[in-house]
C-alpha positions as a Python dict, from the first residue, in 0.01 Angstrom:
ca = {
    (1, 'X'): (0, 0, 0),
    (2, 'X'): (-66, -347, -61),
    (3, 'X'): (-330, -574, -261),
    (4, 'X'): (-535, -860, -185),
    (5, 'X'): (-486, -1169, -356),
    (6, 'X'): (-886, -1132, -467),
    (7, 'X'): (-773, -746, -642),
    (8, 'X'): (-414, -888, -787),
    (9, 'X'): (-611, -1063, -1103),
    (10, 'X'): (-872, -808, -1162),
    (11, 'X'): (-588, -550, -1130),
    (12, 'X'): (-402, -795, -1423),
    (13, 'X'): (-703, -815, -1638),
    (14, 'X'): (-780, -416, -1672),
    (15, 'X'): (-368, -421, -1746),
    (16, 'X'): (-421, -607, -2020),
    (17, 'X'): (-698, -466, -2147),
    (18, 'X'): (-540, -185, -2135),
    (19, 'X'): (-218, -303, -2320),
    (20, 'X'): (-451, -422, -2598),
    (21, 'X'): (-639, -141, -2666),
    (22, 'X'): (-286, 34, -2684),
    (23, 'X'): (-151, -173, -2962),
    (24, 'X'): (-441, -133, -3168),
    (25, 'X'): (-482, 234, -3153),
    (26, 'X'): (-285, 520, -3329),
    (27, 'X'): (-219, 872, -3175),
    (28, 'X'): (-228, 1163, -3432),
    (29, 'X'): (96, 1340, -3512),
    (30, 'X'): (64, 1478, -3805),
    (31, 'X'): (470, 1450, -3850),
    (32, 'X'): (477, 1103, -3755),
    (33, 'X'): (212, 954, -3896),
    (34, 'X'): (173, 1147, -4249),
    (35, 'X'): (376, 1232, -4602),
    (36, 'X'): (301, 1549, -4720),
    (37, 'X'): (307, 1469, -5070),
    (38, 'X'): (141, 1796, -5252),
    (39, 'X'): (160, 2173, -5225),
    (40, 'X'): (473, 2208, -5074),
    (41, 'X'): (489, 2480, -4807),
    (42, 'X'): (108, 2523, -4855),
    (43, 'X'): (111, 2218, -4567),
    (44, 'X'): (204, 2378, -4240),
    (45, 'X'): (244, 2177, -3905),
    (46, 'X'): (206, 2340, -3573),
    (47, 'X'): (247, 2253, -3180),
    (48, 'X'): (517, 1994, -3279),
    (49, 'X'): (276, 1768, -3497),
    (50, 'X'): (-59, 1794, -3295),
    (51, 'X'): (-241, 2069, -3628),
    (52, 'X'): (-174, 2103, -3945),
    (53, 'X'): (-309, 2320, -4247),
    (54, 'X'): (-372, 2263, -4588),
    (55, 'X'): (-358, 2605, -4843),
    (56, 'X'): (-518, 2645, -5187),
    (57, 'X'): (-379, 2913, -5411),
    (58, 'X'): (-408, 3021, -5770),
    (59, 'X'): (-119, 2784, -5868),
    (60, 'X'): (-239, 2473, -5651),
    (61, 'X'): (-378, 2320, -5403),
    (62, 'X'): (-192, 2078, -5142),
    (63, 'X'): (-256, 1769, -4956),
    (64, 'X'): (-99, 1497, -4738),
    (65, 'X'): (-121, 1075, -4718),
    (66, 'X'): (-79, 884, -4442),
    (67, 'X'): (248, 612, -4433),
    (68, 'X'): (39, 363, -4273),
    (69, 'X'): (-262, 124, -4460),
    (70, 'X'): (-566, 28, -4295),
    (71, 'X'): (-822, -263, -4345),
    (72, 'X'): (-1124, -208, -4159),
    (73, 'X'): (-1134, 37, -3801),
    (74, 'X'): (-1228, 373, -3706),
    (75, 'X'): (-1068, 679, -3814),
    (76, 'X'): (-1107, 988, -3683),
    (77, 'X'): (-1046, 1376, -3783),
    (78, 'X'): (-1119, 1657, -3665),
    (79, 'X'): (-1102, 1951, -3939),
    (80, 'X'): (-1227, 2364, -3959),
    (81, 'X'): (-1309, 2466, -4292),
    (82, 'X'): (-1260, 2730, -4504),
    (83, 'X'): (-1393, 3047, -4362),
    (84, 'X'): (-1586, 3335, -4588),
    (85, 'X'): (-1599, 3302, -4933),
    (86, 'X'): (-1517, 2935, -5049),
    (87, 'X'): (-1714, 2871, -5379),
    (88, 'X'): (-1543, 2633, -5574),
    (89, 'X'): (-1315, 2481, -5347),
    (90, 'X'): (-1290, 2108, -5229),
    (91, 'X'): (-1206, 1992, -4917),
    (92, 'X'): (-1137, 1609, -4936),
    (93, 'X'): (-1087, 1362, -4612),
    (94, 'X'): (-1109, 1009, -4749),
    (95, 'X'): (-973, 609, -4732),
    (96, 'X'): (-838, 483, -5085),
    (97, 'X'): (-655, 213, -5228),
    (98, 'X'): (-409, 203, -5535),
    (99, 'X'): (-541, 143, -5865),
    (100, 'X'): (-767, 74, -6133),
    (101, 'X'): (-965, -85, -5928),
    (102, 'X'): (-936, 88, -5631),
    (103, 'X'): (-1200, 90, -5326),
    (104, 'X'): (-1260, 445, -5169),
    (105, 'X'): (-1434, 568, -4866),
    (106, 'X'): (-1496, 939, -4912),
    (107, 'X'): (-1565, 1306, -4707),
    (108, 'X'): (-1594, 1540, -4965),
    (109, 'X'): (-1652, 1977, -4814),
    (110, 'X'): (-1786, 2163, -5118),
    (111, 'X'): (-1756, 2511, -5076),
    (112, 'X'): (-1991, 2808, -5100),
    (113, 'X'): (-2033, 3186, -5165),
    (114, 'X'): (-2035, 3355, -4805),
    (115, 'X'): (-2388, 3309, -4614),
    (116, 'X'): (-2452, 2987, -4784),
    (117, 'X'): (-2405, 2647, -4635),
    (118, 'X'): (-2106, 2373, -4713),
    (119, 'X'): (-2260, 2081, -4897),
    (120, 'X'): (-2078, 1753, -4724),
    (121, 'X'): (-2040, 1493, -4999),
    (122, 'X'): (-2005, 1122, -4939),
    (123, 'X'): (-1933, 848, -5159),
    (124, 'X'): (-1850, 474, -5166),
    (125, 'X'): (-1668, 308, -5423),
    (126, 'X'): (-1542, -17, -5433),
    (127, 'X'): (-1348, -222, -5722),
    (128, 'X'): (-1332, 105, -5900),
    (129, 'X'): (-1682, 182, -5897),
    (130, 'X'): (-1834, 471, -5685),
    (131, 'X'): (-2181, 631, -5797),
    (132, 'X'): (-2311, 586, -5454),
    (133, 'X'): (-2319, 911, -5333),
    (134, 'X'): (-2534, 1087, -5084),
    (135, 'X'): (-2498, 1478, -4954),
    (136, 'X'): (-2546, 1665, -4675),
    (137, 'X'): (-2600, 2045, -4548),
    (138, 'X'): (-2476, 2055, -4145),
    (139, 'X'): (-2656, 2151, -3873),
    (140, 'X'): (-2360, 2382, -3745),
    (141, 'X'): (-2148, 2671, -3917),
    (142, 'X'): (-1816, 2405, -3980),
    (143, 'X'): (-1580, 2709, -4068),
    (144, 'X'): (-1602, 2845, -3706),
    (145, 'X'): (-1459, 2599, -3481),
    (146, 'X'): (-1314, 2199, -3535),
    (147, 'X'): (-1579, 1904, -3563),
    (148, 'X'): (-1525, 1569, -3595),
    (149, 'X'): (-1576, 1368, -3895),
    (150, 'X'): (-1516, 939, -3840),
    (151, 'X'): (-1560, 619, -4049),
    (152, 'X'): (-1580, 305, -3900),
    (153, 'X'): (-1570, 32, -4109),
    (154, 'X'): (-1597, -339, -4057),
    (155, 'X'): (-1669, -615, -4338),
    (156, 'X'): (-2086, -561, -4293),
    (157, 'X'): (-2118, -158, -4308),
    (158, 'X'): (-1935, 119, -4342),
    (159, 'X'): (-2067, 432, -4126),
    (160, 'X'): (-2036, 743, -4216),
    (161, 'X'): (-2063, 1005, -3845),
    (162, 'X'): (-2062, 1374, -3799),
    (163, 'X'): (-1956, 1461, -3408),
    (164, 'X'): (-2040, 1117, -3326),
    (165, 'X'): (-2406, 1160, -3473),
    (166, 'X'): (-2414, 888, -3784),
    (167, 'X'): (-2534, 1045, -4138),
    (168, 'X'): (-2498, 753, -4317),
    (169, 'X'): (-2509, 368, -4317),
    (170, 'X'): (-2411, 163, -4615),
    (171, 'X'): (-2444, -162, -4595),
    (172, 'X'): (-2233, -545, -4781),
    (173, 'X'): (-2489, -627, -5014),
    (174, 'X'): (-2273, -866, -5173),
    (175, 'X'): (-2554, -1114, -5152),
    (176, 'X'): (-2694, -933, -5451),
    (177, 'X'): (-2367, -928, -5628),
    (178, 'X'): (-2278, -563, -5505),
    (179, 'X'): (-1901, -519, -5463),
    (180, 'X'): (-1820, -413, -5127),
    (181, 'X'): (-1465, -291, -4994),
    (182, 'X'): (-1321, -519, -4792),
    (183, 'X'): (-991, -700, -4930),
    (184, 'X'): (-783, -360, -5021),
    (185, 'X'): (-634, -171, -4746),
    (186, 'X'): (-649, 186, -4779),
    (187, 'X'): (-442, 449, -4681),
    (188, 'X'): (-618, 812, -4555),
    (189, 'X'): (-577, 1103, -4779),
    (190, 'X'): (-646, 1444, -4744),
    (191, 'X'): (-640, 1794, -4990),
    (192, 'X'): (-781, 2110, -5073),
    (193, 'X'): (-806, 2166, -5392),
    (194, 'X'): (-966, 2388, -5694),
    (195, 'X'): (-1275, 2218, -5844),
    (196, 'X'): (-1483, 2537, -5959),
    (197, 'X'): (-1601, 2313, -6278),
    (198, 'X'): (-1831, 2097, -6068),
    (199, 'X'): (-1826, 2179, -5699),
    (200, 'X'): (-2048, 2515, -5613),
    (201, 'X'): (-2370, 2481, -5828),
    (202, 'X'): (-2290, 2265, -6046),
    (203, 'X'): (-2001, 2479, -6197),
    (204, 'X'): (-2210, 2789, -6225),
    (205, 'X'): (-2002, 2958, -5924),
    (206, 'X'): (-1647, 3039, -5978),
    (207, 'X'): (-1347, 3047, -5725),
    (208, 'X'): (-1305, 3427, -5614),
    (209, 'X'): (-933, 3437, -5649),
    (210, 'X'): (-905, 3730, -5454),
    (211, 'X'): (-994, 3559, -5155),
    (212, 'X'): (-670, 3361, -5134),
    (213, 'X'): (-483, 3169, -5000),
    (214, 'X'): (-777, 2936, -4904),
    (215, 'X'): (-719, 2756, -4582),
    (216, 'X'): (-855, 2442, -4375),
    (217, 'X'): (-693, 2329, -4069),
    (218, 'X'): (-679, 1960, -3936),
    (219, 'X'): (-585, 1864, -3561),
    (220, 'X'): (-661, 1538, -3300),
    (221, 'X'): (-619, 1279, -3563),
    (222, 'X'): (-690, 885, -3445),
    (223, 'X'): (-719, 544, -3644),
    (224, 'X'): (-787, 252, -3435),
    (225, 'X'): (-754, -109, -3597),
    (226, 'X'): (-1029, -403, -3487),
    (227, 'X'): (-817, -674, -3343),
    (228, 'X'): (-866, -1052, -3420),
    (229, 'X'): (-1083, -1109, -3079),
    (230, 'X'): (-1358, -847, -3299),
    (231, 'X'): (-1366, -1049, -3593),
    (232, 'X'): (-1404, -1376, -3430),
    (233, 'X'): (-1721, -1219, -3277),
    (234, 'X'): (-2014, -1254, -3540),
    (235, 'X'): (-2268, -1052, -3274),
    (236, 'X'): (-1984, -792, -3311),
    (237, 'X'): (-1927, -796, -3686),
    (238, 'X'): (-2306, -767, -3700),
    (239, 'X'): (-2387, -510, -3486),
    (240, 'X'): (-2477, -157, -3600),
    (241, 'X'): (-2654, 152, -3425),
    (242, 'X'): (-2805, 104, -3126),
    (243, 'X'): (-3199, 285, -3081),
    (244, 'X'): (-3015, 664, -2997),
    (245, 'X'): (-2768, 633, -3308),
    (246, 'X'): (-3063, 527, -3548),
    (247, 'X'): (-3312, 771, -3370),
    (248, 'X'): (-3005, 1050, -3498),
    (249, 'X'): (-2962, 908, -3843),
    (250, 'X'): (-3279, 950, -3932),
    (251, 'X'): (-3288, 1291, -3781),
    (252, 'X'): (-2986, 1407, -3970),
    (253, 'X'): (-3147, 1233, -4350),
    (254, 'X'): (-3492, 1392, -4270),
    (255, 'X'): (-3346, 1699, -4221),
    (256, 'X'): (-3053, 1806, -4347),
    (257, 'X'): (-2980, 1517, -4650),
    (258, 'X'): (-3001, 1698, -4997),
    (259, 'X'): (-2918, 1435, -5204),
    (260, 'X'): (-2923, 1037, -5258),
    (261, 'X'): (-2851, 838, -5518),
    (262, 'X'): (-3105, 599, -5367),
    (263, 'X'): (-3436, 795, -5454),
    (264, 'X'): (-3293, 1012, -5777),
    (265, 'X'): (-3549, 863, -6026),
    (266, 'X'): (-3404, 1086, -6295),
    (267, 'X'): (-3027, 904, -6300),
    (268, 'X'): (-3193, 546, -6262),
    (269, 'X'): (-3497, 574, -6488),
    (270, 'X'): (-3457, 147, -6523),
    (271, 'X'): (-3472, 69, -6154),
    (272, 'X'): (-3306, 161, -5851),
    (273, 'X'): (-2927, 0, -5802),
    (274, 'X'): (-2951, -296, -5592),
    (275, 'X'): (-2871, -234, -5291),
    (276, 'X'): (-3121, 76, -5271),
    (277, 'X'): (-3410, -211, -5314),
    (278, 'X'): (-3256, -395, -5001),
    (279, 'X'): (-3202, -111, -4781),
}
């Protein structure tokens, strides 16, 4: 069947819009697109690439990197837990640079005793600095079945979502001479690991050894990269959550935020950091 010379250039255009969202987008074999650089066989992959799991045992814990280095985009992952008993263990999904200095985007799982929910840490550090944390309970069971935990970041914000819904906004206030991450490209790291000195009350509940191997699983991994066009676009760079995605974040920090550095009057008895005065 043929086309009309009025359907040839619309036909051209979706092409290439198609072709560029290709080249800035990264499918998520786990083979392909990760070194597994701790824990030896405690990193399994399965269906040729598409899930992997991390194990946690008495004698370590395990983790992977990926080979590439991002500078600003959208990563995606979807993990499931550790099931039953997971007091003391750490489940980390995070973007970090190399360094001293370092900047770090971070998902941090704290396990729990059976019955009680994981606490979903997040923190923000940039130019080695982090102390920006805020946490989370979850409005579903995350042990029983894969969610999806994403970062976008551009130069302006970095936004923290849960399934889509956003949790967390945190904004550049370099205006007010806060470092932000933005020159340091950051590779994504993941591990489970043993952290029964800080992670399940405070310390005060201990990893049940006889409940391992401990065991998350990750699958349906994507990055996508902004492409020049974005950053030319100040309305773009700019732009945030529209009315449904703020509507959300507030529902998810009335509800289900435990913690935030923001309002902890005990830890800044001087003044609030800056960029909690701003925002």
């Amino acid at each position: 069947m043929g086309f009309s010379h009025y359907e040839l250039p619309k036909m051209l255009f979706i092409f290439l819009v198609f072709m560029n969202s290709c080249m800035f987008s990264y499918g998520g074999n786990f083979i392909q697109e990760f070194d597994f650089n701790w824990g030896g066989n405690k990193v399994k992959i399965f269906n040729g690439g598409q899930i992997l799991s991390l194990s946690m045992d008495k004698l370590s814990g395990s983790g992977f990197q990926s080979k590439k280095e991002y500078l600003f985009g959208r990563i995606d992952m979807q993990l499931k837990l550790v099931t039953g008993n997971s007091a003391g263990t750490v489940t980390s999904y995070y973007l970090s640079s190399k360094g001293p200095t370092h900047d770090e985007i971070d998902f941090e799982f704290l396990g729990n005793v059976s019955g009680e929910p994981y606490i979903l840490h997040t923190n923000v550090f940039s130019q080695g600095k982090g102390d920006k944390e805020q946490q989370f309970y979850l409005w579903f069971d995350p042990t029983k079945n894969f969610h999806t935990y994403s970062i976008i970041w551009k130069p302006q914000h970095i936004i923290f979502l849960v399934d889509n819904t956003p949790i967390r906004v945190f904004k550049n206030a370099e205006s007010l001479g806060v470092p932000f991450p933005k020159n340091q490209p950051m590779k994504i790291y993941s591990s489970l690991w043993n952290a029964d000195d800080w992670a399940t009350r405070g310390g005060l509940v201990k990893t049940d050894w006889s409940k391992a191997p401990f065991t998350a699983y990750y699958r349906n991994f994507h990055a996508q990269k902004f492409n020049k066009s974005q950053f030319l676009d100040a309305k773009w760079q700019n732009q945030e959550l529209d009315a449904n995605g703020r509507r959300r974040l507030r529902w998810v920090q009335r509800n289900y935020m435990i913690y935030n550095y923001c309002t902890d009057y005990k830890r800044f008895p001087q003044g609030f950091p800056l960029e909690c005065r701003k925002f």
